Amino acid sequence: MKKFQKALLLLKEIKKNNQQAYIVGGFVRDYLRGIWNHDIDICTSMTPDLLKKHFVVKEEHYGSTVIEYQGEYFEVTTFRKEIGSKQNRYPAKILYTSSLEEDLKRRDFRMNAICMDENKKIVDLLGGKEDIQKKLIVSIGNSEQRLEEDALRILRAIRFATTLNFTLESSLSQAIIKQKHLLKEISYQRKKEELERIFSSKQAVQGRKLLIEHQLLDVLEIPNLKNTVLYPNSLLIWMQLGVDDIYPFTKEEKKKMKYLRKCKKEEWNIYRIYESDLDTAILIGMMKGKGREEITILKKNLPIQTRKDIHITSEELQQLIAKEKIADFYQKIEQAILTNQLKNENDMIKKWIQNHR
Ligand code: ATP
Ligand code: MG
């Protein structure tokens, strides 16, 4: 059974207890756009305490639970009103309510406040369906106020406009410009997650245009985005922004970005394909106008895959070259073999060394 069918069953289970429950948010929005979203969010009048009595609650966080149901995980959130602006992700106060409408009104955009009941019937109290038809992102309530409550909505708006190819309704667009300074208060981690989705979108060009039009580059500390090449990989975009120490990256990501910057500056060099793992080699290929397939085949068919494949033993090398020069020579031999200047044959390599030492 599909996760979606299980979600509908879960709604039925909750309703048996005289409680309300709906699928809400991205799943319903994308369902109406004819697109399958694997993330199914559920909202319900049932409080977390009651949910725990009836279901397997794996996590609970600020009234939001993760329920395991028939082997699937669902984020189930109790209807709530949020009081005060969000600081560090959570509002000052949460009040549970039994009113669906109240819960929908605390959500960000009308297209994200459409519900589906256990019979797949759409419940659209705020007019989100029409927005989807018009491909328009409209705030719930006053845009300026909603962005002030939670400035992350600025980036969510731009992200949705980018990935869904929607337009920002004009009051929302103006409010973003007016409230942009509030992004300073948002954690780099959350900003990075949204930017990541913008950069990895097929419509990243549109995303950049929107970020520029709404004057967000400076407050996000990514002024270089104006001049970056929008390669179809987010790390290749991040590495051009030079924000390794501002936004949170892992050690490995930082190392990779540094390496990729070096590769970007230099001419095409087959040695980089040889020394890198396939994923990195594919990224290098992207920068040099070579496709994934081309690089995969190229790497697979290199005359050598590692130093061990060179047809000369270290003893033989030691007889021919001074010890301190061996490391350097190894690299030269690899380079010569990879560029087809030298055949990977023992006597050829020996001759080559004699000529080059
Ligand atoms: P997707 O899962 O495709 O990223 P989504 O709309 O489901 O999109 P989630 O982050 O999963 O986004 O959030 C689920 C729902 O919770 C949203 O549809 C929206 O109704 C509400 N929501 C999420 N973040 C916010 C926010 N910052 N402010 C108000 N409502 C929000
Ligand atoms: Mg979602």
PDB file of N, CA and C in Angstrom, residues 217-266:
ATOM      1  N   LEU A 217      20.708  39.958  -1.605  1.00  0.00           N
ATOM      2  CA  LEU A 217      22.075  39.422  -1.622  1.00  0.00           C
ATOM      3  C   LEU A 217      22.929  39.950  -0.471  1.00  0.00           C
ATOM      4  N   ASP A 218      22.837  41.239  -0.186  1.00  0.00           N
ATOM      5  CA  ASP A 218      23.692  41.787   0.873  1.00  0.00           C
ATOM      6  C   ASP A 218      23.312  41.272   2.248  1.00  0.00           C
ATOM      7  N   VAL A 219      22.014  41.254   2.538  1.00  0.00           N
ATOM      8  CA  VAL A 219      21.611  40.813   3.875  1.00  0.00           C
ATOM      9  C   VAL A 219      21.914  39.313   4.055  1.00  0.00           C
ATOM     10  N   LEU A 220      21.938  38.577   2.955  1.00  0.00           N
ATOM     11  CA  LEU A 220      22.281  37.152   3.038  1.00  0.00           C
ATOM     12  C   LEU A 220      23.795  36.919   2.968  1.00  0.00           C
ATOM     13  N   GLU A 221      24.521  38.017   2.762  1.00  0.00           N
ATOM     14  CA  GLU A 221      25.996  37.967   2.671  1.00  0.00           C
ATOM     15  C   GLU A 221      26.483  37.112   1.504  1.00  0.00           C
ATOM     16  N   ILE A 222      25.727  37.182   0.403  1.00  0.00           N
ATOM     17  CA  ILE A 222      26.141  36.439  -0.794  1.00  0.00           C
ATOM     18  C   ILE A 222      26.191  37.364  -2.019  1.00  0.00           C
ATOM     19  N   PRO A 223      26.884  38.528  -1.890  1.00  0.00           N
ATOM     20  CA  PRO A 223      26.895  39.479  -3.013  1.00  0.00           C
ATOM     21  C   PRO A 223      27.430  38.865  -4.308  1.00  0.00           C
ATOM     22  N   ASN A 224      28.308  37.875  -4.175  1.00  0.00           N
ATOM     23  CA  ASN A 224      28.904  37.274  -5.380  1.00  0.00           C
ATOM     24  C   ASN A 224      27.921  36.480  -6.231  1.00  0.00           C
ATOM     25  N   LEU A 225      26.748  36.232  -5.693  1.00  0.00           N
ATOM     26  CA  LEU A 225      25.780  35.442  -6.469  1.00  0.00           C
ATOM     27  C   LEU A 225      25.492  36.098  -7.827  1.00  0.00           C
ATOM     28  N   LYS A 226      25.620  37.429  -7.845  1.00  0.00           N
ATOM     29  CA  LYS A 226      25.400  38.176  -9.097  1.00  0.00           C
ATOM     30  C   LYS A 226      26.264  37.646 -10.227  1.00  0.00           C
ATOM     31  N   ASN A 227      27.494  37.276  -9.899  1.00  0.00           N
ATOM     32  CA  ASN A 227      28.453  36.906 -10.944  1.00  0.00           C
ATOM     33  C   ASN A 227      28.766  35.418 -11.027  1.00  0.00           C
ATOM     34  N   THR A 228      28.000  34.609 -10.322  1.00  0.00           N
ATOM     35  CA  THR A 228      28.350  33.187 -10.343  1.00  0.00           C
ATOM     36  C   THR A 228      27.784  32.499 -11.582  1.00  0.00           C
ATOM     37  N   VAL A 229      28.462  31.435 -11.963  1.00  0.00           N
ATOM     38  CA  VAL A 229      27.934  30.573 -13.016  1.00  0.00           C
ATOM     39  C   VAL A 229      26.976  29.605 -12.319  1.00  0.00           C
ATOM     40  N   LEU A 230      25.753  29.517 -12.797  1.00  0.00           N
ATOM     41  CA  LEU A 230      24.768  28.667 -12.119  1.00  0.00           C
ATOM     42  C   LEU A 230      24.841  27.222 -12.631  1.00  0.00           C
ATOM     43  N   TYR A 231      25.894  26.532 -12.243  1.00  0.00           N
ATOM     44  CA  TYR A 231      26.037  25.120 -12.606  1.00  0.00           C
ATOM     45  C   TYR A 231      24.898  24.323 -11.979  1.00  0.00           C
ATOM     46  N   PRO A 232      24.533  23.190 -12.572  1.00  0.00           N
ATOM     47  CA  PRO A 232      23.421  22.418 -12.022  1.00  0.00           C
ATOM     48  C   PRO A 232      23.792  21.591 -10.792  1.00  0.00           C
ATOM     49  N   ASN A 233      24.474  22.202  -9.868  1.00  0.00           N
ATOM     50  CA  ASN A 233      24.844  21.533  -8.615  1.00  0.00           C
ATOM     51  C   ASN A 233      25.065  22.614  -7.572  1.00  0.00           C
ATOM     52  N   SER A 234      24.455  22.457  -6.401  1.00  0.00           N
ATOM     53  CA  SER A 234      24.497  23.563  -5.442  1.00  0.00           C
ATOM     54  C   SER A 234      25.898  23.805  -4.874  1.00  0.00           C
ATOM     55  N   LEU A 235      26.662  22.738  -4.664  1.00  0.00           N
ATOM     56  CA  LEU A 235      28.004  22.946  -4.103  1.00  0.00           C
ATOM     57  C   LEU A 235      28.869  23.791  -5.058  1.00  0.00           C
ATOM     58  N   LEU A 236      28.653  23.591  -6.351  1.00  0.00           N
ATOM     59  CA  LEU A 236      29.407  24.373  -7.344  1.00  0.00           C
ATOM     60  C   LEU A 236      28.985  25.840  -7.313  1.00  0.00           C
ATOM     61  N   ILE A 237      27.783  26.089  -6.831  1.00  0.00           N
ATOM     62  CA  ILE A 237      27.349  27.486  -6.671  1.00  0.00           C
ATOM     63  C   ILE A 237      27.909  28.038  -5.359  1.00  0.00           C
ATOM     64  N   TRP A 238      27.730  27.275  -4.275  1.00  0.00           N
ATOM     65  CA  TRP A 238      28.253  27.714  -2.974  1.00  0.00           C
ATOM     66  C   TRP A 238      29.740  28.042  -3.055  1.00  0.00           C
ATOM     67  N   MET A 239      30.509  27.194  -3.746  1.00  0.00           N
ATOM     68  CA  MET A 239      31.962  27.386  -3.722  1.00  0.00           C
ATOM     69  C   MET A 239      32.365  28.708  -4.396  1.00  0.00           C
ATOM     70  N   GLN A 240      31.509  29.209  -5.274  1.00  0.00           N
ATOM     71  CA  GLN A 240      31.828  30.487  -5.914  1.00  0.00           C
ATOM     72  C   GLN A 240      31.464  31.677  -5.017  1.00  0.00           C
ATOM     73  N   LEU A 241      30.639  31.438  -4.007  1.00  0.00           N
ATOM     74  CA  LEU A 241      30.175  32.528  -3.157  1.00  0.00           C
ATOM     75  C   LEU A 241      31.195  32.898  -2.085  1.00  0.00           C
ATOM     76  N   GLY A 242      32.102  31.963  -1.810  1.00  0.00           N
ATOM     77  CA  GLY A 242      33.131  32.248  -0.802  1.00  0.00           C
ATOM     78  C   GLY A 242      32.553  32.506   0.581  1.00  0.00           C
ATOM     79  N   VAL A 243      31.588  31.708   0.993  1.00  0.00           N
ATOM     80  CA  VAL A 243      31.001  31.888   2.327  1.00  0.00           C
ATOM     81  C   VAL A 243      31.260  30.658   3.205  1.00  0.00           C
ATOM     82  N   ASP A 244      32.369  29.978   2.928  1.00  0.00           N
ATOM     83  CA  ASP A 244      32.700  28.732   3.639  1.00  0.00           C
ATOM     84  C   ASP A 244      32.662  28.898   5.162  1.00  0.00           C
ATOM     85  N   ASP A 245      33.057  30.111   5.622  1.00  0.00           N
ATOM     86  CA  ASP A 245      33.126  30.283   7.073  1.00  0.00           C
ATOM     87  C   ASP A 245      31.942  31.071   7.626  1.00  0.00           C
ATOM     88  N   ILE A 246      30.991  31.396   6.780  1.00  0.00           N
ATOM     89  CA  ILE A 246      29.807  32.132   7.262  1.00  0.00           C
ATOM     90  C   ILE A 246      28.642  31.154   7.416  1.00  0.00           C
ATOM     91  N   TYR A 247      28.382  30.402   6.362  1.00  0.00           N
ATOM     92  CA  TYR A 247      27.311  29.406   6.410  1.00  0.00           C
ATOM     93  C   TYR A 247      27.892  28.086   6.924  1.00  0.00           C
ATOM     94  N   PRO A 248      27.060  27.240   7.544  1.00  0.00           N
ATOM     95  CA  PRO A 248      27.606  25.998   8.108  1.00  0.00           C
ATOM     96  C   PRO A 248      27.865  24.924   7.045  1.00  0.00           C
ATOM     97  N   PHE A 249      29.124  24.582   6.887  1.00  0.00           N
ATOM     98  CA  PHE A 249      29.511  23.487   5.987  1.00  0.00           C
ATOM     99  C   PHE A 249      30.323  22.480   6.779  1.00  0.00           C
ATOM    100  N   THR A 250      30.275  21.224   6.372  1.00  0.00           N
ATOM    101  CA  THR A 250      31.094  20.222   7.041  1.00  0.00           C
ATOM    102  C   THR A 250      32.543  20.390   6.576  1.00  0.00           C
ATOM    103  N   LYS A 251      33.440  19.771   7.312  1.00  0.00           N
ATOM    104  CA  LYS A 251      34.859  19.801   6.951  1.00  0.00           C
ATOM    105  C   LYS A 251      35.060  19.308   5.526  1.00  0.00           C
ATOM    106  N   GLU A 252      34.353  18.198   5.206  1.00  0.00           N
ATOM    107  CA  GLU A 252      34.497  17.593   3.874  1.00  0.00           C
ATOM    108  C   GLU A 252      34.006  18.547   2.790  1.00  0.00           C
ATOM    109  N   GLU A 253      32.892  19.195   3.050  1.00  0.00           N
ATOM    110  CA  GLU A 253      32.361  20.146   2.063  1.00  0.00           C
ATOM    111  C   GLU A 253      33.341  21.296   1.830  1.00  0.00           C
ATOM    112  N   LYS A 254      33.916  21.776   2.921  1.00  0.00           N
ATOM    113  CA  LYS A 254      34.875  22.883   2.802  1.00  0.00           C
ATOM    114  C   LYS A 254      36.078  22.468   1.968  1.00  0.00           C
ATOM    115  N   LYS A 255      36.542  21.252   2.247  1.00  0.00           N
ATOM    116  CA  LYS A 255      37.705  20.736   1.529  1.00  0.00           C
ATOM    117  C   LYS A 255      37.384  20.608   0.037  1.00  0.00           C
ATOM    118  N   LYS A 256      36.193  20.101  -0.220  1.00  0.00           N
ATOM    119  CA  LYS A 256      35.770  19.897  -1.599  1.00  0.00           C
ATOM    120  C   LYS A 256      35.637  21.235  -2.330  1.00  0.00           C
ATOM    121  N   MET A 257      35.075  22.227  -1.635  1.00  0.00           N
ATOM    122  CA  MET A 257      34.902  23.543  -2.271  1.00  0.00           C
ATOM    123  C   MET A 257      36.246  24.169  -2.623  1.00  0.00           C
ATOM    124  N   LYS A 258      37.200  24.010  -1.705  1.00  0.00           N
ATOM    125  CA  LYS A 258      38.530  24.560  -1.930  1.00  0.00           C
ATOM    126  C   LYS A 258      39.164  23.922  -3.176  1.00  0.00           C
ATOM    127  N   TYR A 259      39.031  22.615  -3.235  1.00  0.00           N
ATOM    128  CA  TYR A 259      39.582  21.850  -4.355  1.00  0.00           C
ATOM    129  C   TYR A 259      38.903  22.245  -5.671  1.00  0.00           C
ATOM    130  N   LEU A 260      37.570  22.353  -5.618  1.00  0.00           N
ATOM    131  CA  LEU A 260      36.819  22.694  -6.830  1.00  0.00           C
ATOM    132  C   LEU A 260      37.177  24.096  -7.327  1.00  0.00           C
ATOM    133  N   ARG A 261      37.423  25.007  -6.385  1.00  0.00           N
ATOM    134  CA  ARG A 261      37.832  26.362  -6.791  1.00  0.00           C
ATOM    135  C   ARG A 261      39.149  26.309  -7.553  1.00  0.00           C
ATOM    136  N   LYS A 262      40.050  25.464  -7.056  1.00  0.00           N
ATOM    137  CA  LYS A 262      41.344  25.304  -7.728  1.00  0.00           C
ATOM    138  C   LYS A 262      41.123  24.759  -9.144  1.00  0.00           C
ATOM    139  N   CYS A 263      40.279  23.746  -9.253  1.00  0.00           N
ATOM    140  CA  CYS A 263      40.014  23.140 -10.570  1.00  0.00           C
ATOM    141  C   CYS A 263      39.356  24.137 -11.515  1.00  0.00           C
ATOM    142  N   LYS A 264      38.500  24.970 -10.957  1.00  0.00           N
ATOM    143  CA  LYS A 264      37.793  25.939 -11.812  1.00  0.00           C
ATOM    144  C   LYS A 264      38.789  26.896 -12.466  1.00  0.00           C
ATOM    145  N   LYS A 265      39.789  27.284 -11.683  1.00  0.00           N
ATOM    146  CA  LYS A 265      40.774  28.259 -12.183  1.00  0.00           C
ATOM    147  C   LYS A 265      41.664  27.679 -13.267  1.00  0.00           C
ATOM    148  N   GLU A 266      41.957  26.381 -13.165  1.00  0.00           N
ATOM    149  CA  GLU A 266      42.923  25.832 -14.116  1.00  0.00           C
ATOM    150  C   GLU A 266      42.270  25.292 -15.390  1.00  0.00           C
TER     151      GLU A 266
END
